[in-house]
Short mmCIF file of C-alpha atoms in Angstrom, two decimals:
data_model
loop_
_atom_site.label_atom_id
_atom_site.label_comp_id
_atom_site.label_asym_id
_atom_site.label_seq_id
_atom_site.Cartn_x
_atom_site.Cartn_y
_atom_site.Cartn_z
CA MET A 218 61.27 33.81 -83.69
CA SER A 219 62.15 31.54 -86.60
CA ARG A 220 60.34 28.25 -86.90
CA VAL A 221 62.05 24.90 -86.51
CA ARG A 222 62.78 23.31 -89.86
CA LEU A 223 61.94 19.64 -90.36
CA LEU A 224 64.04 17.00 -92.10
CA ARG A 225 62.47 13.71 -93.07
CA PRO A 226 64.99 10.98 -93.99
CA GLY A 227 64.11 8.10 -96.29
CA LEU A 228 65.80 4.71 -96.36
CA LEU A 229 66.03 1.76 -98.75
CA VAL A 230 67.89 -1.22 -97.28
CA GLU A 231 68.97 -4.65 -98.46
CA GLY A 232 67.08 -6.49 -95.71
CA PRO A 233 65.16 -6.24 -92.41
CA SER A 234 68.19 -6.49 -90.12
CA ASP A 235 69.90 -3.64 -91.99
CA LEU A 236 66.90 -1.43 -91.25
CA LEU A 237 67.24 -2.12 -87.52
CA PHE A 238 70.79 -0.79 -87.49
CA PHE A 239 70.80 1.92 -90.13
CA GLU A 240 67.55 3.67 -89.29
CA ARG A 241 68.61 4.69 -85.80
CA LEU A 242 72.20 5.32 -86.87
CA ILE A 243 71.10 7.67 -89.65
CA ILE A 244 68.88 9.64 -87.31
CA ARG A 245 71.63 9.93 -84.68
CA GLN A 246 74.19 11.11 -87.22
CA LEU A 247 71.83 13.61 -88.83
CA GLU A 248 70.93 15.00 -85.41
CA GLU A 249 74.60 15.40 -84.51
CA THR A 250 75.50 17.03 -87.82
CA LEU A 251 72.56 19.42 -87.85
CA HIS A 252 72.92 20.36 -84.18
CA ALA A 253 76.48 21.45 -84.88
CA ARG A 254 76.16 23.04 -88.31
CA ALA A 255 72.58 23.59 -89.50
CA LEU A 256 71.69 27.00 -90.95
CA LYS A 257 68.67 27.03 -88.63
CA THR A 258 67.27 24.82 -85.88
CA THR A 259 66.24 21.54 -87.48
CA GLU A 260 64.29 18.55 -86.18
CA VAL A 261 64.99 15.14 -87.72
CA LEU A 262 61.74 13.20 -88.01
CA ALA A 263 61.70 9.56 -86.98
CA PRO A 264 61.29 6.87 -88.08
CA CYS A 265 62.71 7.03 -91.58
CA GLU A 266 60.32 6.81 -94.49
CA THR A 267 60.70 3.38 -96.10
CA ALA A 268 59.38 1.41 -99.06
CA ALA A 269 57.77 -2.00 -99.44
CA VAL A 270 60.72 -3.25 -101.51
CA HIS A 271 64.36 -3.70 -100.61
CA SER A 272 67.29 -2.13 -102.44
CA THR A 273 68.02 -5.58 -103.90
CA ALA A 274 64.76 -5.59 -105.87
CA GLU A 275 64.84 -5.89 -109.65
CA PRO A 276 65.74 -2.54 -111.26
CA LYS A 277 62.31 -1.51 -112.57
CA ALA A 278 60.51 -2.17 -109.27
CA LEU A 279 63.31 -0.52 -107.31
CA LEU A 280 63.27 2.59 -109.45
CA LEU A 281 59.50 2.95 -109.10
CA ALA A 282 59.73 2.52 -105.33
CA ALA A 283 62.64 4.95 -105.04
CA ARG A 284 60.82 7.62 -107.06
CA GLU A 285 57.73 7.30 -104.88
CA LEU A 286 59.76 7.34 -101.68
CA ALA A 287 61.73 10.39 -102.81
CA GLN A 288 58.49 12.37 -102.90
CA ARG A 289 57.99 11.70 -99.17
CA CYS A 290 61.38 12.65 -97.78
CA ASP A 291 64.20 15.18 -98.01
CA VAL A 292 67.25 12.92 -98.19
CA LEU A 293 66.95 9.33 -99.46
CA PHE A 294 69.60 6.87 -98.29
CA VAL A 295 70.09 3.81 -100.50
CA HIS A 296 71.93 1.01 -98.71
CA ARG A 297 74.02 -1.48 -100.67
CA ASP A 298 76.98 -3.46 -99.38
CA HIS A 299 80.32 -2.41 -100.80
CA LYS A 300 80.48 -4.77 -103.77
CA GLU A 301 77.01 -3.67 -104.89
CA VAL A 302 77.66 0.08 -104.57
CA PRO A 303 77.99 0.40 -108.40
CA GLU A 304 74.40 -0.83 -108.69
CA ALA A 305 73.29 1.85 -106.24
CA LEU A 306 75.12 4.48 -108.29
CA VAL A 307 73.19 3.35 -111.37
CA LEU A 308 69.99 3.93 -109.41
CA LEU A 309 71.15 7.41 -108.44
CA GLU A 310 71.78 8.19 -112.10
CA ALA A 311 68.24 7.05 -112.92
CA LEU A 312 66.93 9.41 -110.22
CA ALA A 313 68.80 12.41 -111.58
CA ASP A 314 65.62 13.90 -113.04
CA LEU A 315 63.74 14.06 -109.74
CA PRO A 316 61.99 17.41 -109.19
CA GLN A 317 63.77 19.94 -106.99
CA GLN A 318 61.39 19.41 -104.06
CA ALA A 319 62.06 15.66 -103.99
CA ALA A 320 64.74 14.00 -101.90
CA VAL A 321 68.41 14.07 -102.74
CA PRO A 322 69.55 10.41 -102.95
CA VAL A 323 72.71 9.27 -101.13
CA VAL A 324 74.42 5.88 -101.30
CA LEU A 325 75.01 4.20 -97.94
CA GLY A 326 77.68 1.61 -98.72
CA PRO A 327 79.53 -0.03 -95.81
CA LYS A 328 82.76 -1.78 -96.60
CA LEU A 329 82.42 -4.74 -96.52
CA MET A 330 78.85 -4.99 -95.21
CA THR A 331 76.54 -3.81 -92.43
CA GLU A 332 78.22 -6.11 -89.91
CA SER A 333 81.52 -4.34 -90.51
CA TRP A 334 80.09 -1.14 -89.05
CA VAL A 335 78.39 -3.15 -86.29
CA LEU A 336 81.81 -4.53 -85.29
CA ALA A 337 83.70 -1.24 -85.39
CA ASP A 338 83.14 -0.15 -81.77
CA ARG A 339 84.38 -2.95 -79.53
CA ALA A 340 83.30 -1.13 -76.37
CA ALA A 341 79.74 -0.78 -77.67
CA LEU A 342 79.54 -4.53 -78.19
CA ILE A 343 80.31 -5.05 -74.51
CA ARG A 344 77.83 -2.39 -73.42
CA VAL A 345 75.06 -4.07 -75.39
CA GLN A 346 76.11 -7.67 -74.65
CA PRO A 347 78.33 -7.85 -71.52
CA SER A 348 79.19 -11.48 -72.29
CA ALA A 349 80.47 -10.64 -75.77
CA ASP A 350 83.77 -12.41 -76.40
CA LEU A 351 86.22 -9.83 -77.73
CA ALA A 352 88.89 -12.51 -77.89
CA ALA A 353 86.98 -13.72 -80.96
CA HIS A 354 87.18 -10.23 -82.49
CA PRO A 355 90.31 -10.11 -84.69
CA HIS A 356 90.15 -6.37 -85.44
CA LEU A 357 91.86 -4.25 -82.77
CA GLN A 358 91.46 -0.91 -84.56
CA PRO A 359 88.13 0.35 -85.95
CA ALA A 360 89.41 0.69 -89.52
CA ASP A 361 90.51 -2.94 -89.49
CA VAL A 362 86.89 -4.07 -89.82
CA GLU A 363 86.97 -2.91 -93.44
CA GLN A 364 89.78 -5.37 -94.17
CA GLY A 365 87.86 -8.59 -93.48
CA ASN A 366 87.46 -11.27 -96.10
CA PRO A 367 84.05 -11.21 -97.86
CA ALA A 368 84.14 -14.95 -98.59
CA PRO A 369 81.39 -16.47 -96.38
CA SER A 370 83.60 -19.38 -95.32
CA HIS A 371 86.56 -17.22 -94.29
CA PRO A 372 87.17 -16.73 -90.52
CA SER A 373 87.35 -12.93 -90.93
CA HIS A 374 84.03 -12.66 -92.77
CA PRO A 375 82.13 -9.99 -90.77
CA LYS A 376 79.04 -12.12 -90.21
CA LYS A 377 81.19 -15.00 -88.96
CA VAL A 378 83.21 -12.71 -86.67
CA LEU A 379 80.06 -11.20 -85.20
CA ALA A 380 78.55 -14.64 -84.61
CA ASN A 381 81.70 -15.74 -82.77
CA VAL A 382 81.84 -12.58 -80.67
CA LEU A 383 78.25 -13.06 -79.55
CA LYS A 384 78.30 -16.86 -79.23
CA LYS A 385 78.62 -16.77 -75.43
CA ALA A 386 75.76 -14.28 -75.26
CA ARG A 387 73.64 -16.79 -77.20
CA ARG A 388 72.49 -14.09 -79.57
CA SER A 389 72.09 -15.02 -83.24
CA ASP A 390 69.12 -12.91 -84.36
CA PRO A 391 70.17 -9.36 -85.37
CA GLY A 392 66.85 -8.21 -83.95
CA ASP A 393 68.30 -8.91 -80.51
CA TYR A 394 71.00 -6.29 -80.73
CA PHE A 395 71.24 -4.33 -84.01
CA ALA A 396 68.96 -1.49 -82.90
CA ARG A 397 70.62 -1.29 -79.48
CA LEU A 398 74.06 -1.17 -81.06
CA ALA A 399 72.92 1.64 -83.33
CA ASP A 400 72.09 3.58 -80.17
CA GLU A 401 75.35 2.69 -78.41
CA VAL A 402 78.00 2.85 -81.12
CA ASP A 403 80.33 5.83 -80.82
CA LEU A 404 79.89 7.93 -83.96
CA SER A 405 83.47 9.16 -83.69
CA VAL A 406 84.65 5.53 -83.85
CA LEU A 407 82.61 4.92 -87.00
CA GLY A 408 84.13 8.12 -88.34
CA LYS A 409 87.48 6.32 -88.55
CA LEU A 410 86.14 4.05 -91.31
CA SER A 411 86.74 5.12 -94.91
CA SER A 412 83.26 4.03 -96.02
CA TYR A 413 81.66 5.98 -93.18
CA GLN A 414 83.71 9.06 -94.08
CA ARG A 415 82.49 8.75 -97.66
CA TRP A 416 78.89 8.49 -96.48
CA LEU A 417 79.31 11.55 -94.24
CA ALA A 418 80.74 13.57 -97.13
CA ASP A 419 77.93 12.56 -99.48
CA THR A 420 75.33 13.29 -96.81
CA ASP A 421 76.84 16.73 -96.21
CA GLU A 422 76.57 17.45 -99.93
CA ALA A 423 72.92 16.39 -99.94
CA LEU A 424 72.15 18.56 -96.91
CA LYS A 425 73.80 21.52 -98.60
CA ARG A 426 71.76 20.97 -101.75
CA LYS A 427 68.60 21.01 -99.63
CA LYS A 428 69.83 24.16 -97.80
CA TYR A 429 70.08 22.52 -94.38
CA LEU A 430 73.80 23.31 -94.15
#
Protein backbone atom coordinates (compact mmCIF):
# COMPACT_ATOMS: atom_id res chain seq x y z
CA MET A 1 0.00 0.00 0.00
CA SER A 2 1.38 3.40 -0.98
CA ARG A 3 2.15 5.86 1.78
CA VAL A 4 0.26 9.11 2.22
CA ARG A 5 2.19 12.04 0.85
CA LEU A 6 2.47 15.20 2.95
CA LEU A 7 2.15 18.79 1.78
CA ARG A 8 3.30 21.60 4.03
CA PRO A 9 2.06 25.06 2.98
CA GLY A 10 3.91 28.24 3.90
CA LEU A 11 2.39 31.70 4.16
CA LEU A 12 3.64 35.29 4.24
CA VAL A 13 0.88 37.82 4.92
CA GLU A 14 0.58 41.59 5.15
CA GLY A 15 -0.76 41.54 8.72
CA PRO A 16 -2.15 39.44 11.60
CA SER A 17 -5.80 39.61 10.52
CA ASP A 18 -4.87 38.38 7.04
CA LEU A 19 -3.30 35.30 8.61
CA LEU A 20 -6.55 34.50 10.43
CA PHE A 21 -8.47 34.34 7.16
CA PHE A 22 -5.94 33.05 4.65
CA GLU A 23 -4.37 30.26 6.67
CA ARG A 24 -7.58 28.28 7.05
CA LEU A 25 -8.78 29.19 3.56
CA ILE A 26 -5.55 27.94 1.98
CA ILE A 27 -5.73 24.65 3.83
CA ARG A 28 -9.39 24.13 2.87
CA GLN A 29 -8.73 24.86 -0.79
CA LEU A 30 -5.64 22.66 -0.94
CA GLU A 31 -7.55 19.82 0.70
CA GLU A 32 -10.38 20.15 -1.82
CA THR A 33 -8.04 20.33 -4.81
CA LEU A 34 -5.87 17.42 -3.73
CA HIS A 35 -8.81 15.22 -2.71
CA ALA A 36 -10.21 15.58 -6.21
CA ARG A 37 -7.06 15.49 -8.33
CA ALA A 38 -3.89 14.46 -6.46
CA LEU A 39 -1.65 11.83 -8.06
CA LYS A 40 -1.67 10.00 -4.72
CA THR A 41 -3.36 10.42 -1.35
CA THR A 42 -2.04 13.62 0.20
CA GLU A 43 -2.39 15.14 3.66
CA VAL A 44 -2.17 18.92 4.00
CA LEU A 45 -0.32 19.79 7.19
CA ALA A 46 -1.72 22.53 9.40
CA PRO A 47 -1.05 25.19 10.44
CA CYS A 48 0.87 26.88 7.65
CA GLU A 49 4.54 27.55 8.18
CA THR A 50 5.01 31.29 8.73
CA ALA A 51 7.79 33.81 9.24
CA ALA A 52 8.48 36.47 11.85
CA VAL A 53 8.14 39.24 9.25
CA HIS A 54 5.18 40.31 7.15
CA SER A 55 5.13 40.52 3.37
CA THR A 56 5.26 44.31 3.73
CA ALA A 57 8.76 44.18 5.25
CA GLU A 58 11.62 45.99 3.55
CA PRO A 59 12.92 43.98 0.57
CA LYS A 60 16.16 42.63 2.04
CA ALA A 61 14.54 41.36 5.25
CA LEU A 62 11.60 39.94 3.31
CA LEU A 63 13.82 38.08 0.88
CA LEU A 64 15.85 36.55 3.70
CA ALA A 65 12.69 35.47 5.51
CA ALA A 66 11.13 34.08 2.34
CA ARG A 67 14.24 32.05 1.51
CA GLU A 68 14.33 30.56 5.00
CA LEU A 69 10.61 29.83 4.96
CA ALA A 70 10.83 28.19 1.54
CA GLN A 71 13.16 25.58 3.00
CA ARG A 72 10.42 24.52 5.45
CA CYS A 73 7.46 24.10 3.12
CA ASP A 74 6.38 22.80 -0.28
CA VAL A 75 4.33 25.72 -1.60
CA LEU A 76 4.90 29.26 -0.30
CA PHE A 77 1.99 31.68 -0.59
CA VAL A 78 2.93 35.38 -0.58
CA HIS A 79 -0.04 37.62 0.18
CA ARG A 80 -0.16 41.17 -1.15
CA ASP A 81 -3.27 43.22 -1.83
CA HIS A 82 -3.98 43.83 -5.50
CA LYS A 83 -2.14 47.13 -5.92
CA GLU A 84 0.99 45.62 -4.36
CA VAL A 85 0.99 42.42 -6.44
CA PRO A 86 3.85 43.78 -8.64
CA GLU A 87 6.01 43.94 -5.51
CA ALA A 88 5.20 40.30 -4.77
CA LEU A 89 6.15 39.37 -8.34
CA VAL A 90 9.53 41.04 -7.81
CA LEU A 91 10.00 38.82 -4.76
CA LEU A 92 9.13 35.74 -6.79
CA GLU A 93 11.75 36.72 -9.35
CA ALA A 94 14.32 37.03 -6.55
CA LEU A 95 13.38 33.51 -5.40
CA ALA A 96 13.83 31.99 -8.83
CA ASP A 97 17.12 30.36 -7.83
CA LEU A 98 15.68 28.36 -4.94
CA PRO A 99 16.85 24.73 -4.93
CA GLN A 100 14.48 22.15 -6.40
CA GLN A 101 13.52 20.75 -2.99
CA ALA A 102 12.44 24.18 -1.72
CA ALA A 103 8.92 25.54 -1.97
CA VAL A 104 7.40 26.87 -5.15
CA PRO A 105 6.27 30.46 -4.40
CA VAL A 106 2.77 31.63 -5.38
CA VAL A 107 1.31 35.14 -5.17
CA LEU A 108 -1.95 35.41 -3.24
CA GLY A 109 -3.37 38.74 -4.41
CA PRO A 110 -7.02 39.53 -3.66
CA LYS A 111 -8.63 42.29 -5.64
CA LEU A 112 -8.98 44.74 -3.96
CA MET A 113 -7.92 43.41 -0.56
CA THR A 114 -8.53 40.60 1.93
CA GLU A 115 -11.89 42.07 2.93
CA SER A 116 -13.09 41.72 -0.66
CA TRP A 117 -12.85 37.93 -0.38
CA VAL A 118 -14.34 38.09 3.13
CA LEU A 119 -17.40 39.87 1.68
CA ALA A 120 -17.90 37.58 -1.32
CA ASP A 121 -20.22 35.02 0.30
CA ARG A 122 -23.19 36.91 1.74
CA ALA A 123 -24.72 33.74 3.19
CA ALA A 124 -21.51 32.94 5.08
CA LEU A 125 -21.61 36.36 6.73
CA ILE A 126 -25.05 35.54 8.12
CA ARG A 127 -23.98 32.09 9.26
CA VAL A 128 -21.06 33.54 11.19
CA GLN A 129 -22.86 36.68 12.42
CA PRO A 130 -26.68 36.21 12.32
CA SER A 131 -27.20 39.92 13.00
CA ALA A 132 -25.08 40.96 10.01
CA ASP A 133 -26.86 43.70 8.07
CA LEU A 134 -26.84 42.69 4.40
CA ALA A 135 -28.75 45.85 3.57
CA ALA A 136 -25.40 47.59 4.12
CA HIS A 137 -23.74 45.22 1.62
CA PRO A 138 -23.87 46.91 -1.81
CA HIS A 139 -22.57 43.91 -3.79
CA LEU A 140 -25.33 41.48 -4.80
CA GLN A 141 -23.12 39.18 -6.90
CA PRO A 142 -19.83 37.70 -5.64
CA ALA A 143 -17.74 39.20 -8.44
CA ASP A 144 -19.03 42.66 -7.56
CA VAL A 145 -16.79 42.74 -4.47
CA GLU A 146 -13.81 43.21 -6.78
CA GLN A 147 -15.32 46.45 -8.09
CA GLY A 148 -15.25 48.42 -4.83
CA ASN A 149 -13.40 51.69 -4.51
CA PRO A 150 -9.98 51.37 -2.82
CA ALA A 151 -10.08 54.94 -1.49
CA PRO A 152 -10.43 54.59 2.32
CA SER A 153 -13.07 57.32 2.52
CA HIS A 154 -15.28 55.88 -0.22
CA PRO A 155 -18.52 54.11 0.87
CA SER A 156 -17.67 51.02 -1.22
CA HIS A 157 -14.21 50.58 0.27
CA PRO A 158 -14.19 46.90 1.39
CA LYS A 159 -13.14 47.65 4.97
CA LYS A 160 -15.89 50.26 5.28
CA VAL A 161 -18.51 47.94 3.78
CA LEU A 162 -17.53 45.13 6.14
CA ALA A 163 -17.67 47.44 9.14
CA ASN A 164 -21.18 48.57 8.16
CA VAL A 165 -22.38 45.01 7.57
CA LEU A 166 -21.20 43.95 11.02
CA LYS A 167 -22.12 47.14 12.90
CA LYS A 168 -25.27 45.63 14.41
CA ALA A 169 -23.28 42.57 15.47
CA ARG A 170 -20.91 44.92 17.31
CA ARG A 171 -17.91 43.20 15.80
CA SER A 172 -14.95 45.37 14.81
CA ASP A 173 -11.95 43.14 15.53
CA PRO A 174 -11.19 40.76 12.61
CA GLY A 175 -10.13 38.24 15.24
CA ASP A 176 -13.81 37.88 16.10
CA TYR A 177 -14.82 36.46 12.74
CA PHE A 178 -12.05 36.15 10.11
CA ALA A 179 -11.10 32.58 11.03
CA ARG A 180 -14.74 31.51 11.30
CA LEU A 181 -15.53 33.02 7.92
CA ALA A 182 -12.59 31.16 6.40
CA ASP A 183 -14.26 27.96 7.61
CA GLU A 184 -17.73 28.96 6.41
CA VAL A 185 -17.16 30.68 3.07
CA ASP A 186 -18.30 28.63 0.08
CA LEU A 187 -15.22 27.94 -2.05
CA SER A 188 -17.36 27.79 -5.17
CA VAL A 189 -18.54 31.35 -4.45
CA LEU A 190 -14.95 32.56 -4.12
CA GLY A 191 -14.28 30.75 -7.38
CA LYS A 192 -16.41 33.36 -9.16
CA LEU A 193 -13.82 36.06 -8.39
CA SER A 194 -11.18 36.76 -11.03
CA SER A 195 -8.41 37.15 -8.44
CA TYR A 196 -9.36 33.85 -6.81
CA GLN A 197 -9.36 32.13 -10.21
CA ARG A 198 -5.88 33.48 -10.83
CA TRP A 199 -4.70 32.20 -7.46
CA LEU A 200 -6.20 28.76 -8.14
CA ALA A 201 -4.45 28.58 -11.51
CA ASP A 202 -1.10 29.61 -10.04
CA THR A 203 -1.52 27.15 -7.18
CA ASP A 204 -2.31 24.35 -9.63
CA GLU A 205 0.88 25.14 -11.51
CA ALA A 206 2.90 25.03 -8.28
CA LEU A 207 1.34 21.70 -7.29
CA LYS A 208 2.18 20.27 -10.70
CA ARG A 209 5.78 21.44 -10.40
CA LYS A 210 6.01 19.65 -7.05
CA LYS A 211 4.36 16.52 -8.58
CA TYR A 212 1.25 16.64 -6.39
CA LEU A 213 -1.02 16.92 -9.44
